[in-house]
mmCIF file of C-alpha atoms in Angstrom:
data_model
loop_
_atom_site.group_PDB
_atom_site.id
_atom_site.type_symbol
_atom_site.label_atom_id
_atom_site.label_comp_id
_atom_site.label_asym_id
_atom_site.label_seq_id
_atom_site.Cartn_x
_atom_site.Cartn_y
_atom_site.Cartn_z
ATOM 1 C CA UNK C 1 0.000 0.000 0.000
ATOM 2 C CA UNK C 2 2.622 2.439 1.112
ATOM 3 C CA UNK C 3 4.743 1.371 -1.816
ATOM 4 C CA UNK C 4 1.953 2.038 -4.291
ATOM 5 C CA UNK C 5 1.447 5.473 -2.874
ATOM 6 C CA UNK C 6 5.157 5.996 -2.951
ATOM 7 C CA UNK C 7 5.449 5.054 -6.582
ATOM 8 C CA UNK C 8 2.577 7.282 -7.540
ATOM 9 C CA UNK C 9 4.256 10.241 -5.859
ATOM 10 C CA UNK C 10 7.623 9.338 -7.272
ATOM 11 C CA UNK C 11 6.244 9.492 -10.776
ATOM 12 C CA UNK C 12 4.759 12.891 -10.099
ATOM 13 C CA UNK C 13 8.062 14.640 -10.627
ATOM 14 C CA UNK C 14 10.724 12.775 -12.539
ATOM 15 C CA UNK C 15 14.185 12.442 -11.008
ATOM 16 C CA UNK C 16 15.617 14.401 -13.913
ATOM 17 C CA UNK C 17 13.613 17.418 -12.820
ATOM 18 C CA UNK C 18 14.377 16.932 -9.140
ATOM 19 C CA UNK C 19 18.068 16.844 -9.999
ATOM 20 C CA UNK C 20 17.875 20.345 -11.502
ATOM 21 C CA UNK C 21 16.563 21.773 -8.236
ATOM 22 C CA UNK C 22 19.058 20.265 -5.874
ATOM 23 C CA UNK C 23 21.337 23.255 -5.287
ATOM 24 C CA UNK C 24 18.427 25.626 -4.807
ATOM 25 C CA UNK C 25 16.853 23.071 -2.476
ATOM 26 C CA UNK C 26 20.023 22.707 -0.419
ATOM 27 C CA UNK C 27 20.266 26.455 0.026
ATOM 28 C CA UNK C 28 16.539 26.682 0.749
ATOM 29 C CA UNK C 29 15.988 28.788 -2.303
ATOM 30 C CA UNK C 30 12.795 26.999 -3.386
ATOM 31 C CA UNK C 31 9.175 27.737 -2.570
ATOM 32 C CA UNK C 32 7.309 25.766 0.078
ATOM 33 C CA UNK C 33 5.356 23.645 -2.375
ATOM 34 C CA UNK C 34 8.436 22.703 -4.387
ATOM 35 C CA UNK C 35 10.315 21.991 -1.180
ATOM 36 C CA UNK C 36 7.570 19.623 -0.060
ATOM 37 C CA UNK C 37 7.515 17.845 -3.419
ATOM 38 C CA UNK C 38 11.272 17.407 -3.364
ATOM 39 C CA UNK C 39 11.281 16.206 0.247
ATOM 40 C CA UNK C 40 8.570 13.638 -0.527
ATOM 41 C CA UNK C 41 10.501 12.467 -3.573
ATOM 42 C CA UNK C 42 13.767 12.185 -1.658
ATOM 43 C CA UNK C 43 12.134 10.131 1.066
ATOM 44 C CA UNK C 44 11.380 7.360 -1.403
ATOM 45 C CA UNK C 45 14.033 7.702 -4.089
ATOM 46 C CA UNK C 46 17.471 6.388 -3.206
ATOM 47 C CA UNK C 47 19.023 7.662 -6.438
ATOM 48 C CA UNK C 48 17.977 11.241 -5.795
ATOM 49 C CA UNK C 49 18.824 11.029 -2.108
ATOM 50 C CA UNK C 50 22.336 9.933 -3.052
ATOM 51 C CA UNK C 51 22.543 12.687 -5.627
ATOM 52 C CA UNK C 52 21.559 15.349 -3.094
ATOM 53 C CA UNK C 53 24.172 14.075 -0.636
ATOM 54 C CA UNK C 54 26.854 14.168 -3.313
ATOM 55 C CA UNK C 55 26.025 17.724 -4.346
ATOM 56 C CA UNK C 56 26.086 18.746 -0.672
ATOM 57 C CA UNK C 57 29.490 17.074 -0.279
ATOM 58 C CA UNK C 58 30.778 18.967 -3.314
ATOM 59 C CA UNK C 59 29.379 22.233 -1.981
ATOM 60 C CA UNK C 60 31.085 21.704 1.363
ATOM 61 C CA UNK C 61 34.375 20.404 0.049
ATOM 62 C CA UNK C 62 34.837 23.184 -2.503
ATOM 63 C CA UNK C 63 34.815 25.733 0.308
ATOM 64 C CA UNK C 64 37.484 23.789 2.164
ATOM 65 C CA UNK C 65 39.935 23.289 -0.693
ATOM 66 C CA UNK C 66 43.323 24.703 0.205
ATOM 67 C CA UNK C 67 43.533 28.238 -1.180
ATOM 68 C CA UNK C 68 46.637 29.782 -2.562
ATOM 69 C CA UNK C 69 47.335 33.106 -0.996
ATOM 70 C CA UNK C 70 48.192 35.491 -3.761
ATOM 71 C CA UNK C 71 50.670 38.202 -3.055
ATOM 72 C CA UNK C 72 50.116 41.432 -4.834
ATOM 73 C CA UNK C 73 52.981 41.566 -7.345
ATOM 74 C CA UNK C 74 53.166 45.305 -7.147
ATOM 75 C CA UNK C 75 52.090 46.197 -3.667
ATOM 76 C CA UNK C 76 54.551 49.101 -3.436
ATOM 77 C CA UNK C 77 52.999 50.785 -6.402
ATOM 78 C CA UNK C 78 49.527 50.271 -4.966
ATOM 79 C CA UNK C 79 50.574 51.611 -1.605
ATOM 80 C CA UNK C 80 52.205 54.679 -3.162
ATOM 81 C CA UNK C 81 49.077 55.308 -5.190
ATOM 82 C CA UNK C 82 46.959 54.939 -2.089
ATOM 83 C CA UNK C 83 49.083 57.332 -0.076
ATOM 84 C CA UNK C 84 49.167 59.857 -2.911
ATOM 85 C CA UNK C 85 45.411 59.683 -3.280
ATOM 86 C CA UNK C 86 44.485 59.637 0.367
ATOM 87 C CA UNK C 87 46.830 62.381 1.422
ATOM 88 C CA UNK C 88 47.266 64.693 -1.500
ATOM 89 C CA UNK C 89 50.344 66.773 -0.936
ATOM 90 C CA UNK C 90 49.693 70.495 -0.901
ATOM 91 C CA UNK C 91 50.022 71.386 -4.539
ATOM 92 C CA UNK C 92 50.711 74.547 -6.348
ATOM 93 C CA UNK C 93 53.901 75.161 -4.422
ATOM 94 C CA UNK K 1 24.125 22.580 16.138
ATOM 95 C CA UNK K 2 26.099 25.711 15.830
ATOM 96 C CA UNK K 3 25.350 27.087 12.418
ATOM 97 C CA UNK K 4 27.038 30.408 12.796
ATOM 98 C CA UNK K 5 30.536 31.125 11.673
ATOM 99 C CA UNK K 6 31.651 28.273 9.501
ATOM 100 C CA UNK K 7 35.196 27.638 10.438
ATOM 101 C CA UNK K 8 37.194 24.905 8.851
ATOM 102 C CA UNK K 9 37.260 22.993 12.104
ATOM 103 C CA UNK K 10 33.538 23.157 12.522
ATOM 104 C CA UNK K 11 32.899 22.078 8.980
ATOM 105 C CA UNK K 12 35.264 19.211 9.408
ATOM 106 C CA UNK K 13 33.904 18.186 12.753
ATOM 107 C CA UNK K 14 30.527 17.081 11.524
ATOM 108 C CA UNK K 15 29.714 14.885 8.626
ATOM 109 C CA UNK K 16 28.138 16.448 5.624
ATOM 110 C CA UNK K 17 24.531 17.190 6.335
ATOM 111 C CA UNK K 18 21.872 17.869 3.816
ATOM 112 C CA UNK K 19 20.527 21.219 4.710
ATOM 113 C CA UNK K 20 21.007 24.866 4.406
ATOM 114 C CA UNK K 21 24.533 26.022 4.000
ATOM 115 C CA UNK K 22 24.950 28.576 6.718
ATOM 116 C CA UNK K 23 25.114 31.971 5.161
ATOM 117 C CA UNK K 24 27.925 33.976 6.632
ATOM 118 C CA UNK K 25 26.672 36.550 9.051
ATOM 119 C CA UNK K 26 25.995 39.328 6.647
ATOM 120 C CA UNK K 27 24.375 42.700 6.083
ATOM 121 C CA UNK K 28 24.545 44.599 9.344
ATOM 122 C CA UNK K 29 27.822 43.121 10.547
ATOM 123 C CA UNK K 30 29.538 43.295 7.185
ATOM 124 C CA UNK K 31 28.364 46.799 6.495
ATOM 125 C CA UNK K 32 29.535 47.923 9.899
ATOM 126 C CA UNK K 33 32.898 46.441 9.092
ATOM 127 C CA UNK K 34 32.837 48.233 5.742
ATOM 128 C CA UNK K 35 32.045 51.535 7.374
ATOM 129 C CA UNK K 36 34.892 51.179 9.859
ATOM 130 C CA UNK K 37 37.293 50.285 7.072
ATOM 131 C CA UNK K 38 36.106 53.113 4.844
ATOM 132 C CA UNK K 39 36.618 55.640 7.597
ATOM 133 C CA UNK K 40 40.168 54.443 8.024
ATOM 134 C CA UNK K 41 40.763 54.429 4.274
ATOM 135 C CA UNK K 42 39.546 57.977 3.979
ATOM 136 C CA UNK K 43 41.851 58.967 6.801
ATOM 137 C CA UNK K 44 44.688 57.626 4.696
ATOM 138 C CA UNK K 45 45.391 54.649 6.944
ATOM 139 C CA UNK K 46 47.757 52.462 4.932
ATOM 140 C CA UNK K 47 47.121 49.459 7.123
ATOM 141 C CA UNK K 48 43.430 49.664 6.283
ATOM 142 C CA UNK K 49 44.351 49.526 2.620
ATOM 143 C CA UNK K 50 46.649 46.547 3.222
ATOM 144 C CA UNK K 51 43.822 44.793 5.037
ATOM 145 C CA UNK K 52 41.455 45.412 2.168
ATOM 146 C CA UNK K 53 43.952 44.040 -0.347
ATOM 147 C CA UNK K 54 44.758 41.034 1.829
ATOM 148 C CA UNK K 55 41.091 40.280 2.260
ATOM 149 C CA UNK K 56 40.151 40.182 -1.409
ATOM 150 C CA UNK K 57 43.271 39.912 -3.533
ATOM 151 C CA UNK K 58 43.427 36.106 -3.801
ATOM 152 C CA UNK K 59 39.771 35.710 -4.669
ATOM 153 C CA UNK K 60 40.038 38.494 -7.242
ATOM 154 C CA UNK K 61 42.972 36.764 -8.923
ATOM 155 C CA UNK K 62 41.167 33.413 -8.917
ATOM 156 C CA UNK K 63 38.113 34.933 -10.550
ATOM 157 C CA UNK K 64 40.047 37.046 -13.034
ATOM 158 C CA UNK K 65 41.870 33.916 -14.216
ATOM 159 C CA UNK K 66 38.538 32.553 -15.372
ATOM 160 C CA UNK K 67 38.117 35.456 -17.750
ATOM 161 C CA UNK K 68 41.546 36.001 -19.172
ATOM 162 C CA UNK K 69 43.144 32.560 -18.877
ATOM 163 C CA UNK K 70 46.570 34.054 -18.419
ATOM 164 C CA UNK K 71 48.162 34.569 -15.081
ATOM 165 C CA UNK K 72 49.963 37.792 -15.961
ATOM 166 C CA UNK K 73 46.908 39.411 -17.470
ATOM 167 C CA UNK K 74 44.830 38.383 -14.457
ATOM 168 C CA UNK K 75 47.348 40.080 -12.194
ATOM 169 C CA UNK K 76 47.229 43.210 -14.311
ATOM 170 C CA UNK K 77 43.454 43.227 -14.237
ATOM 171 C CA UNK K 78 43.444 42.965 -10.462
ATOM 172 C CA UNK K 79 46.163 45.588 -10.160
ATOM 173 C CA UNK K 80 44.034 47.909 -12.306
ATOM 174 C CA UNK K 81 41.065 47.071 -10.119
ATOM 175 C CA UNK K 82 42.935 48.183 -7.021
ATOM 176 C CA UNK K 83 43.984 51.385 -8.763
ATOM 177 C CA UNK K 84 40.321 52.037 -9.567
ATOM 178 C CA UNK K 85 39.412 51.328 -5.951
ATOM 179 C CA UNK K 86 42.037 53.840 -4.795
ATOM 180 C CA UNK K 87 40.641 56.391 -7.227
ATOM 181 C CA UNK K 88 37.060 55.676 -6.291
ATOM 182 C CA UNK K 89 36.705 54.941 -2.604
ATOM 183 C CA UNK K 90 36.339 58.608 -1.723
ATOM 184 C CA UNK K 91 33.187 58.644 -3.852
ATOM 185 C CA UNK K 92 31.956 55.198 -2.803
ATOM 186 C CA UNK K 93 28.484 55.695 -1.398
ATOM 187 C CA UNK K 94 27.936 52.354 0.236
ATOM 188 C CA UNK K 95 24.930 51.365 -1.816
ATOM 189 C CA UNK K 96 26.478 47.934 -2.008
ATOM 190 C CA UNK K 97 29.061 46.299 0.170
ATOM 191 C CA UNK K 98 32.693 47.160 -0.500
ATOM 192 C CA UNK K 99 33.201 43.624 -1.755
ATOM 193 C CA UNK K 100 30.348 43.875 -4.247
ATOM 194 C CA UNK K 101 31.772 47.126 -5.524
ATOM 195 C CA UNK K 102 35.357 45.855 -5.824
ATOM 196 C CA UNK K 103 34.392 42.569 -7.497
ATOM 197 C CA UNK K 104 32.116 44.454 -9.856
ATOM 198 C CA UNK K 105 35.035 46.608 -10.976
ATOM 199 C CA UNK K 106 37.229 43.554 -11.480
ATOM 200 C CA UNK K 107 34.639 41.665 -13.525
ATOM 201 C CA UNK K 108 34.101 44.686 -15.736
ATOM 202 C CA UNK K 109 37.819 45.077 -16.337
ATOM 203 C CA UNK K 110 38.388 41.358 -16.812
ATOM 204 C CA UNK K 111 35.628 41.041 -19.388
ATOM 205 C CA UNK K 112 36.876 44.088 -21.196
ATOM 206 C CA UNK K 113 40.398 42.747 -21.202
ATOM 207 C CA UNK K 114 39.295 39.266 -22.224
ATOM 208 C CA UNK K 115 37.490 40.691 -25.229
ATOM 209 C CA UNK K 116 40.275 43.028 -26.282
ATOM 210 C CA UNK K 117 42.921 40.370 -26.024
ATOM 211 C CA UNK K 118 40.717 37.810 -27.746
ATOM 212 C CA UNK K 119 42.541 35.185 -25.758
ATOM 213 C CA UNK K 120 40.789 31.876 -25.531
ATOM 214 C CA UNK K 121 37.447 33.470 -25.423
ATOM 215 C CA UNK K 122 35.161 36.028 -26.939
ATOM 216 C CA UNK K 123 32.490 38.116 -25.346
ATOM 217 C CA UNK K 124 29.830 35.625 -26.332
ATOM 218 C CA UNK K 125 31.635 33.004 -24.284
ATOM 219 C CA UNK K 126 30.666 34.935 -21.181
ATOM 220 C CA UNK K 127 27.056 34.859 -22.132
ATOM 221 C CA UNK K 128 26.970 31.478 -23.811
ATOM 222 C CA UNK K 129 25.556 29.650 -20.838
ATOM 223 C CA UNK K 130 21.915 29.665 -21.642
ATOM 224 C CA UNK K 131 20.238 29.440 -18.279
ATOM 225 C CA UNK K 132 17.261 27.602 -19.642
ATOM 226 C CA UNK K 133 19.153 25.511 -22.121
ATOM 227 C CA UNK K 134 21.308 22.501 -21.458
ATOM 228 C CA UNK K 135 20.413 19.818 -19.004
ATOM 229 C CA UNK K 136 22.446 19.927 -15.840
ATOM 230 C CA UNK K 137 22.841 16.197 -15.425
ATOM 231 C CA UNK K 138 23.776 13.987 -18.360
ATOM 232 C CA UNK K 139 20.347 13.007 -19.795
ATOM 233 C CA UNK K 140 21.587 9.533 -20.684
ATOM 234 C CA UNK K 141 21.583 8.687 -16.997
ATOM 235 C CA UNK K 142 17.786 8.788 -17.015
ATOM 236 C CA UNK K 143 15.214 6.534 -18.678
ATOM 237 C CA UNK K 144 14.295 8.209 -21.924
ATOM 238 C CA UNK K 145 10.872 6.627 -22.391
ATOM 239 C CA UNK K 146 8.366 4.252 -20.908
ATOM 240 C CA UNK K 147 6.757 4.219 -17.518
ATOM 241 C CA UNK K 148 9.922 5.406 -15.801
ATOM 242 C CA UNK K 149 10.825 8.122 -18.273
ATOM 243 C CA UNK K 150 12.796 10.828 -16.508
ATOM 244 C CA UNK K 151 13.772 8.582 -13.606
ATOM 245 C CA UNK K 152 17.272 7.350 -12.952
ATOM 246 C CA UNK K 153 18.473 4.590 -15.252
ATOM 247 C CA UNK K 154 22.028 4.915 -13.920
ATOM 248 C CA UNK K 155 21.671 6.506 -10.497
ATOM 249 C CA UNK K 156 24.731 7.839 -8.719
ATOM 250 C CA UNK K 157 26.387 5.247 -6.498
ATOM 251 C CA UNK K 158 26.762 6.284 -2.866
ATOM 252 C CA UNK K 159 30.170 7.655 -1.936
ATOM 253 C CA UNK K 160 30.047 5.567 1.191
ATOM 254 C CA UNK K 161 33.183 6.629 2.946
ATOM 255 C CA UNK K 162 33.594 9.928 1.189
ATOM 256 C CA UNK K 163 33.105 12.957 3.330
ATOM 257 C CA UNK K 164 34.588 16.376 2.691
ATOM 258 C CA UNK K 165 37.461 15.477 5.003
ATOM 259 C CA UNK K 166 38.344 12.165 3.327
ATOM 260 C CA UNK K 167 38.274 13.842 -0.071
ATOM 261 C CA UNK K 168 40.476 16.652 1.192
ATOM 262 C CA UNK K 169 42.917 14.148 2.630
ATOM 263 C CA UNK K 170 43.628 12.826 -0.849
ATOM 264 C CA UNK K 171 45.960 15.086 -2.789
ATOM 265 C CA UNK K 172 44.787 13.451 -5.990
ATOM 266 C CA UNK K 173 41.143 14.218 -5.218
ATOM 267 C CA UNK K 174 42.080 17.810 -4.404
ATOM 268 C CA UNK K 175 43.935 18.147 -7.712
ATOM 269 C CA UNK K 176 41.044 16.642 -9.613
ATOM 270 C CA UNK K 177 38.582 19.071 -8.039
ATOM 271 C CA UNK K 178 40.825 22.073 -8.602
ATOM 272 C CA UNK K 179 41.174 21.140 -12.257
ATOM 273 C CA UNK K 180 37.405 20.712 -12.568
ATOM 274 C CA UNK K 181 36.860 24.196 -11.142
ATOM 275 C CA UNK K 182 39.503 25.692 -13.412
ATOM 276 C CA UNK K 183 37.874 24.086 -16.439
ATOM 277 C CA UNK K 184 34.492 25.699 -15.752
ATOM 278 C CA UNK K 185 33.378 28.448 -18.116
ATOM 279 C CA UNK K 186 33.585 31.915 -16.485
ATOM 280 C CA UNK K 187 29.862 32.210 -15.797
ATOM 281 C CA UNK K 188 29.883 28.964 -13.834
ATOM 282 C CA UNK K 189 33.253 29.534 -12.217
ATOM 283 C CA UNK K 190 32.181 32.941 -10.916
ATOM 284 C CA UNK K 191 29.212 31.652 -9.002
ATOM 285 C CA UNK K 192 31.073 28.667 -7.603
ATOM 286 C CA UNK K 193 34.017 30.756 -6.433
ATOM 287 C CA UNK K 194 31.859 33.447 -4.892
ATOM 288 C CA UNK K 195 29.218 31.268 -3.296
ATOM 289 C CA UNK K 196 30.994 28.039 -2.371
ATOM 290 C CA UNK K 197 34.676 28.958 -2.210
ATOM 291 C CA UNK K 198 34.401 32.444 -0.728
ATOM 292 C CA UNK K 199 31.129 31.808 1.082
ATOM 293 C CA UNK K 200 29.484 35.011 -0.145
ATOM 294 C CA UNK K 201 25.752 34.892 0.562
ATOM 295 C CA UNK K 202 23.518 34.320 -2.420
ATOM 296 C CA UNK K 203 21.976 37.784 -2.433
ATOM 297 C CA UNK K 204 25.355 39.441 -2.667
ATOM 298 C CA UNK K 205 26.511 37.022 -5.375
ATOM 299 C CA UNK K 206 23.496 38.128 -7.420
ATOM 300 C CA UNK K 207 24.422 41.770 -6.856
ATOM 301 C CA UNK K 208 28.056 41.253 -7.811
ATOM 302 C CA UNK K 209 27.217 39.328 -10.975
ATOM 303 C CA UNK K 210 24.026 41.250 -11.739
ATOM 304 C CA UNK K 211 21.981 38.098 -12.125
ATOM 305 C CA UNK K 212 18.696 36.874 -10.670
ATOM 306 C CA UNK K 213 18.402 34.279 -7.932
ATOM 307 C CA UNK K 214 17.084 31.803 -10.482
ATOM 308 C CA UNK K 215 20.084 32.378 -12.741
ATOM 309 C CA UNK K 216 22.364 31.988 -9.779
ATOM 310 C CA UNK K 217 21.019 28.578 -8.832
ATOM 311 C CA UNK K 218 20.947 27.290 -12.387
ATOM 312 C CA UNK K 219 24.593 28.236 -12.778
ATOM 313 C CA UNK K 220 25.648 27.186 -9.307
ATOM 314 C CA UNK K 221 24.056 23.805 -9.765
ATOM 315 C CA UNK K 222 25.719 23.270 -13.126
ATOM 316 C CA UNK K 223 29.047 24.155 -11.614
ATOM 317 C CA UNK K 224 28.566 21.828 -8.656
ATOM 318 C CA UNK K 225 27.356 19.061 -10.947
ATOM 319 C CA UNK K 226 30.489 19.297 -13.081
ATOM 320 C CA UNK K 227 32.660 19.039 -10.009
ATOM 321 C CA UNK K 228 30.501 16.156 -8.751
ATOM 322 C CA UNK K 229 30.926 14.304 -12.045
ATOM 323 C CA UNK K 230 34.664 14.721 -11.801
ATOM 324 C CA UNK K 231 34.716 13.338 -8.272
ATOM 325 C CA UNK K 232 32.464 10.483 -9.386
ATOM 326 C CA UNK K 233 34.789 9.576 -12.242
ATOM 327 C CA UNK K 234 37.790 9.854 -9.952
ATOM 328 C CA UNK K 235 36.221 7.557 -7.337
ATOM 329 C CA UNK K 236 35.097 5.017 -9.939
ATOM 330 C CA UNK K 237 38.566 4.993 -11.445
ATOM 331 C CA UNK K 238 40.068 4.381 -8.063
ATOM 332 C CA UNK K 239 37.703 1.501 -7.426
ATOM 333 C CA UNK K 240 38.637 -0.095 -10.728
ATOM 334 C CA UNK K 241 42.304 0.304 -9.921
ATOM 335 C CA UNK K 242 41.953 -1.562 -6.612
#
């Protein structure tokens, strides 16, 4: 019984469509109705549940990738420009 | 669960959860910080300028590289951006955050430069991602017809042991992901770098890139999907090798 219901709901929105909404869903950028539909689908669809978990892993891991710290190649020039701009020397003299 | 400041340790300390990615504490706090920094900048405080450069320089270079595909040119673009910031901060009215303003300048300059240099890309390449067009996930992974049309034919296989921390522990996985990000077209790379790498909240990403929330999530999802595919291929390859 539950399975029949489940299958009926599952067919309501195809996985292919669910997959498109995953990032918006994860960031709670979907409307309430869509959120409900996706949640119902995920509860009974292992493929989509796995997909959501993988996208969430990617989202989290990308933010934790080691970042190269870039040095400004010409920081002296920038600093001089900043000083010149911020404290204009009395001109006209 | 503490969902405030996402520090590396916190993120590593719990397994990946499906749920909202905590948005960095934004608006009020950030703007306050901006105001304090602007006051110091306008007073000619060099350390304030150094702080500003240190805060954004790396991310600016990373993003500029997506547009010009040449390290030296990217550095020039960012250098020019800082010059424009120096010229402009006295007139900056705070209608956006400082970051939005600075990144906006960089993107403008990078696009301009990318077009003039006609490097690997043309202007249309920046706009070529049709937000309603291509499927995000390879359509051949779904049933094409029949009762189960649109449902998974080849669903993703669970990454059982793979958490952000196990992936990060593998230098090879890190390289693979970095390459996948580098290979993204600029419109996808931008959103991924801003939202997921830099942790900029979605509203501000939209402001920086001048796109709608819908555009943002279409692009962000495509970018994440490409990285996911790369990880999937990497993990499958490793399984085969064992």
